[in-house]
XYZ file of N, CA and C in Angstrom:
225
model
N -34.221 11.680 -17.869
C -35.203 12.699 -17.642
C -35.555 12.797 -16.161
N -35.666 11.640 -15.500
C -35.971 11.621 -14.071
C -34.862 12.306 -13.274
N -33.593 12.054 -13.640
C -32.475 12.673 -12.946
C -32.504 14.192 -13.120
N -32.826 14.660 -14.300
C -32.924 16.098 -14.568
C -34.005 16.739 -13.699
N -35.090 16.062 -13.512
C -36.187 16.609 -12.716
C -35.839 16.654 -11.233
N -35.093 15.651 -10.754
C -34.781 15.626 -9.328
C -33.621 16.542 -8.967
N -32.607 16.638 -9.828
C -31.465 17.511 -9.540
C -30.739 17.835 -10.847
N -30.940 19.021 -11.388
C -30.306 19.374 -12.657
C -28.777 19.294 -12.619
N -28.184 19.660 -11.495
C -26.725 19.602 -11.419
C -26.218 18.170 -11.515
N -26.870 17.243 -10.798
C -26.465 15.839 -10.875
C -26.627 15.305 -12.290
N -27.712 15.691 -12.941
C -27.947 15.249 -14.314
C -26.840 15.759 -15.235
N -26.463 17.033 -15.083
C -25.407 17.620 -15.908
C -24.067 16.934 -15.634
N -23.726 16.742 -14.358
C -22.426 16.149 -14.025
C -22.340 14.695 -14.474
N -23.450 13.987 -14.389
C -23.454 12.588 -14.797
C -23.465 12.445 -16.321
N -24.369 13.160 -16.995
C -24.556 12.980 -18.434
C -23.478 13.688 -19.245
N -23.130 14.907 -18.881
C -22.198 15.697 -19.693
C -20.749 15.527 -19.261
N -20.510 15.567 -17.957
C -19.139 15.502 -17.462
C -18.662 14.076 -17.208
N -19.577 13.125 -17.248
C -19.276 11.705 -17.017
C -18.633 11.469 -15.651
N -19.038 12.250 -14.646
C -18.510 12.086 -13.298
C -19.152 10.889 -12.621
N -18.380 10.232 -11.779
C -18.863 9.089 -11.013
C -18.756 9.423 -9.523
N -19.597 8.834 -8.686
C -19.506 9.088 -7.251
C -18.169 8.604 -6.701
N -17.687 9.261 -5.640
C -16.454 8.836 -4.987
C -16.663 7.500 -4.303
N -15.587 6.732 -4.212
C -15.663 5.465 -3.499
C -15.778 5.748 -2.008
N -16.449 4.874 -1.306
C -16.573 5.010 0.142
C -15.208 4.777 0.785
N -14.863 5.584 1.774
C -13.568 5.373 2.438
C -13.548 4.041 3.186
N -12.396 3.432 3.226
C -12.218 2.150 3.889
C -11.251 2.326 5.061
N -11.482 1.578 6.121
C -10.571 1.594 7.256
C -9.369 0.723 6.911
N -8.189 1.186 7.254
C -6.975 0.412 7.012
C -6.290 0.852 5.738
N -5.311 0.075 5.337
C -4.558 0.410 4.132
C -5.070 -0.414 2.957
N -4.871 0.133 1.779
C -5.332 -0.556 0.580
C -4.387 -1.711 0.248
N -4.845 -2.681 -0.512
C -3.949 -3.760 -0.929
C -2.726 -3.230 -1.694
N -2.909 -2.180 -2.472
C -1.784 -1.604 -3.206
C -0.757 -1.026 -2.232
N -1.215 -0.288 -1.226
C -0.292 0.256 -0.231
C 0.405 -0.860 0.540
N -0.342 -1.906 0.894
C 0.247 -3.034 1.600
C 1.351 -3.678 0.755
N 1.084 -3.841 -0.521
C 2.098 -4.420 -1.413
C 3.324 -3.535 -1.525
N 3.121 -2.219 -1.588
C 4.255 -1.294 -1.657
C 5.086 -1.341 -0.386
N 4.428 -1.462 0.767
C 5.156 -1.552 2.033
C 5.976 -2.835 2.087
N 5.359 -3.953 1.719
C 6.082 -5.234 1.718
C 7.283 -5.158 0.784
N 7.091 -4.586 -0.381
C 8.188 -4.455 -1.341
C 9.316 -3.616 -0.745
N 8.991 -2.502 -0.119
C 10.008 -1.629 0.475
C 10.739 -2.329 1.614
N 9.993 -3.064 2.445
C 10.623 -3.792 3.552
C 11.608 -4.823 3.009
N 11.175 -5.607 2.031
C 12.069 -6.622 1.466
C 13.297 -5.995 0.809
N 13.102 -4.880 0.128
C 14.227 -4.187 -0.501
C 15.203 -3.686 0.560
N 14.695 -3.098 1.628
C 15.565 -2.583 2.681
C 16.293 -3.701 3.430
N 15.611 -4.832 3.631
C 16.281 -5.976 4.266
C 17.433 -6.446 3.392
N 17.180 -6.583 2.106
C 18.239 -7.075 1.224
C 19.379 -6.065 1.103
N 19.055 -4.766 1.080
C 20.108 -3.744 1.026
C 20.964 -3.773 2.285
N 20.374 -4.146 3.411
C 21.132 -4.256 4.654
C 21.995 -5.516 4.656
N 21.436 -6.630 4.233
C 22.156 -7.899 4.252
C 23.209 -7.987 3.147
N 22.844 -7.597 1.962
C 23.683 -7.571 0.756
C 24.060 -8.933 0.181
N 24.284 -9.937 1.033
C 24.678 -11.244 0.506
C 23.922 -12.367 1.210
N 23.861 -13.503 0.558
C 23.241 -14.669 1.160
C 24.076 -15.138 2.347
N 25.377 -14.984 2.253
C 26.259 -15.384 3.349
C 25.903 -14.627 4.632
N 25.663 -13.320 4.513
C 25.275 -12.522 5.679
C 23.944 -13.004 6.226
N 23.006 -13.279 5.351
C 21.697 -13.785 5.766
C 21.846 -15.089 6.535
N 22.630 -16.010 6.011
C 22.785 -17.320 6.643
C 23.580 -17.248 7.939
N 24.378 -16.204 8.113
C 25.179 -16.088 9.337
C 24.370 -15.569 10.528
N 23.188 -15.024 10.270
C 22.355 -14.504 11.354
C 21.576 -15.634 12.009
N 21.477 -15.578 13.349
C 20.615 -16.551 14.011
C 19.170 -16.048 13.954
N 18.259 -16.852 14.455
C 16.832 -16.537 14.367
C 16.514 -15.188 15.007
N 17.083 -14.940 16.192
C 16.770 -13.706 16.917
C 17.355 -12.475 16.234
N 18.544 -12.592 15.699
C 19.149 -11.471 14.973
C 18.327 -11.117 13.737
N 17.904 -12.140 13.018
C 17.099 -11.910 11.819
C 15.746 -11.306 12.192
N 15.132 -11.807 13.248
C 13.850 -11.269 13.690
C 13.990 -9.806 14.103
N 15.044 -9.470 14.832
C 15.286 -8.075 15.233
C 15.515 -7.180 14.025
N 16.282 -7.666 13.061
C 16.534 -6.889 11.839
C 15.220 -6.613 11.111
N 14.391 -7.622 10.989
C 13.103 -7.462 10.303
C 12.235 -6.446 11.033
N 12.155 -6.554 12.364
C 11.340 -5.602 13.137
C 11.855 -4.178 12.987
N 13.159 -3.991 13.024
C 13.746 -2.653 12.876
C 13.413 -2.063 11.503
N 13.532 -2.870 10.471
C 13.290 -2.366 9.118
C 11.805 -2.109 8.885
N 10.941 -2.963 9.412
C 9.500 -2.731 9.289
C 9.129 -1.427 9.984
N 9.625 -1.216 11.210
C 9.345 0.016 11.943
C 9.850 1.243 11.181
N 11.054 1.146 10.641
C 11.632 2.275 9.902
C 10.869 2.554 8.612
N 10.400 1.509 7.950
C 9.690 1.670 6.687
C 8.303 2.265 6.896
N 7.620 1.787 7.920
C 6.272 2.292 8.178
C 6.358 3.666 8.775
């Protein structure tokens, strides 16, 4: 009754339409988006390497460069 008295539209949208307020925007990416990016990066790295032998044949710097290239391309 109090909601109806203060704003009939809010009362109607809340009681009849069951609407909820929007979530406040957050700075940065959501955990779901972060997980999707990580998944895509790992998939692209593996699609590039294809085998464990290729992975093991790379030195630290080659692997680091490959990871940076794929992260940049994915994002």
